[in-house]
């Protein structure tokens, strides 16, 4: 199946292209009652998370706010030490998959990120050169699932929402992108991301 009119392939970073250890860690801290979906909803709606990932507060204030809001059994400095290492690496085959996307498509990433993680993602893991455009929340001041994060992408790339195929592992973000008018698909990791691109005729199977 080829999705007519697609000109942009837009990826979330964590959980799609990059492996993160944070979900498991947070669930362990939050206890038996926590689920991944509950944790993510709390995370995306958290005031200290949103402020930090929009570049508005320092890491220490973020850590103090998160440990209090989530009632975590660790001190802010312990949380921050763990958080700094949550980006563990690219999923195997990520750079190869991105290289297979034809040059007729614009490649981009849209990430809720922060000053502690972004340089590792873009520079150390070499995701920057593999994606033509990077939209990181702490640099743009715009964060998913807010509509202005998606609006900023289409304005910057000069396209219509319907021309964007957006792949994200979080249902809240996928739903928000769909409401905005993008083709949005929930995928978990690189295998599902590749499958979505193959099914739409963007890369060969």
Short mmCIF file of C-alpha atoms in Angstrom, two decimals, residues 60-181:
data_model
loop_
_atom_site.label_atom_id
_atom_site.label_comp_id
_atom_site.label_asym_id
_atom_site.label_seq_id
_atom_site.Cartn_x
_atom_site.Cartn_y
_atom_site.Cartn_z
CA UNK A 60 17.66 20.09 39.48
CA UNK A 61 14.21 21.71 39.65
CA UNK A 62 12.87 19.10 37.24
CA UNK A 63 14.21 16.25 39.39
CA UNK A 64 12.76 17.70 42.59
CA UNK A 65 9.39 18.18 40.93
CA UNK A 66 9.21 14.71 39.41
CA UNK A 67 10.25 12.84 42.54
CA UNK A 68 7.60 14.71 44.52
CA UNK A 69 4.80 14.48 41.95
CA UNK A 70 5.32 10.78 41.23
CA UNK A 71 6.04 10.01 44.90
CA UNK A 72 9.26 8.24 43.93
CA UNK A 73 11.31 6.43 46.61
CA UNK A 74 14.55 8.13 45.54
CA UNK A 75 16.12 11.51 46.21
CA UNK A 76 16.17 14.10 43.38
CA UNK A 77 19.92 13.66 42.83
CA UNK A 78 19.48 9.87 42.55
CA UNK A 79 16.65 10.32 40.07
CA UNK A 80 18.74 12.70 37.98
CA UNK A 81 21.72 10.34 37.92
CA UNK A 82 19.46 7.57 36.62
CA UNK A 83 17.60 9.83 34.18
CA UNK A 84 20.83 11.00 32.55
CA UNK A 85 21.49 7.42 31.43
CA UNK A 86 18.04 6.52 30.13
CA UNK A 87 19.12 6.83 26.47
CA UNK A 88 20.79 3.47 25.95
CA UNK A 89 21.36 3.35 22.17
CA UNK A 90 19.77 3.08 18.76
CA UNK A 91 17.63 0.08 17.94
CA UNK A 92 19.68 -2.21 15.66
CA UNK A 93 19.07 -1.28 12.03
CA UNK A 94 17.86 2.27 12.67
CA UNK A 95 20.43 4.08 10.54
CA UNK A 96 20.03 1.54 7.74
CA UNK A 97 16.26 2.00 7.70
CA UNK A 98 16.56 5.77 7.58
CA UNK A 99 19.04 5.51 4.71
CA UNK A 100 16.53 3.46 2.73
CA UNK A 101 13.96 6.25 2.70
CA UNK A 102 14.16 7.83 -0.76
CA UNK A 103 15.40 11.41 -1.06
CA UNK A 104 12.00 12.41 -2.45
CA UNK A 105 10.75 12.33 1.16
CA UNK A 106 11.78 14.76 3.86
CA UNK A 107 13.03 12.88 6.93
CA UNK A 108 12.52 14.45 10.33
CA UNK A 109 12.31 13.68 14.04
CA UNK A 110 9.90 15.24 16.55
CA UNK A 111 10.98 14.55 20.10
CA UNK A 112 10.08 15.57 23.61
CA UNK A 113 13.66 15.82 24.77
CA UNK A 114 15.98 17.79 27.02
CA UNK A 115 19.48 19.12 27.42
CA UNK A 116 20.67 15.94 29.19
CA UNK A 117 19.65 13.55 26.40
CA UNK A 118 19.71 15.42 23.11
CA UNK A 119 23.42 15.64 22.37
CA UNK A 120 23.76 11.91 22.94
CA UNK A 121 20.88 11.21 20.55
CA UNK A 122 22.00 13.55 17.79
CA UNK A 123 25.79 13.46 18.07
CA UNK A 124 26.93 10.32 19.90
CA UNK A 125 24.36 8.02 18.28
CA UNK A 126 24.70 9.87 14.93
CA UNK A 127 20.97 10.31 14.47
CA UNK A 128 21.44 13.94 13.48
CA UNK A 129 23.11 13.31 10.11
CA UNK A 130 20.56 10.57 9.33
CA UNK A 131 17.57 12.91 9.67
CA UNK A 132 17.37 16.11 7.69
CA UNK A 133 15.30 17.99 10.25
CA UNK A 134 15.19 17.78 14.04
CA UNK A 135 12.45 19.24 16.20
CA UNK A 136 13.41 18.87 19.87
CA UNK A 137 11.02 20.26 22.45
CA UNK A 138 13.65 21.89 24.65
CA UNK A 139 14.93 23.85 21.62
CA UNK A 140 11.59 24.76 20.03
CA UNK A 141 9.65 25.32 23.26
CA UNK A 142 6.86 23.16 21.82
CA UNK A 143 5.97 19.75 23.21
CA UNK A 144 3.82 16.78 22.21
CA UNK A 145 0.91 16.19 22.43
CA UNK A 146 0.24 19.94 22.10
CA UNK A 147 -1.01 20.95 18.66
CA UNK A 148 1.57 23.71 18.31
CA UNK A 149 4.34 21.08 18.23
CA UNK A 150 2.81 19.61 15.07
CA UNK A 151 2.00 23.05 13.67
CA UNK A 152 5.64 24.05 14.02
CA UNK A 153 6.73 21.01 12.01
CA UNK A 154 4.44 21.64 9.04
CA UNK A 155 5.21 25.35 8.98
CA UNK A 156 8.95 24.71 9.11
CA UNK A 157 8.83 22.03 6.40
CA UNK A 158 6.34 23.86 4.18
CA UNK A 159 3.87 20.99 3.94
CA UNK A 160 0.28 20.19 4.79
CA UNK A 161 -0.53 17.98 7.81
CA UNK A 162 -1.94 15.27 5.52
CA UNK A 163 1.44 14.96 3.79
CA UNK A 164 3.14 13.86 7.02
CA UNK A 165 3.45 10.22 8.08
CA UNK A 166 4.15 10.34 11.82
CA UNK A 167 5.37 7.31 13.78
CA UNK A 168 5.26 7.42 17.61
CA UNK A 169 5.07 4.82 20.35
CA UNK A 170 2.68 6.80 22.54
CA UNK A 171 -1.09 6.70 21.98
CA UNK A 172 -1.62 10.24 23.30
CA UNK A 173 0.79 11.65 20.73
CA UNK A 174 -0.62 9.55 17.90
CA UNK A 175 -4.16 10.64 18.72
CA UNK A 176 -3.09 14.30 18.86
CA UNK A 177 -1.29 14.07 15.51
CA UNK A 178 -4.33 12.41 13.96
CA UNK A 179 -6.59 15.21 15.20
CA UNK A 180 -4.14 17.68 13.69
CA UNK A 181 -4.57 15.96 10.33
#
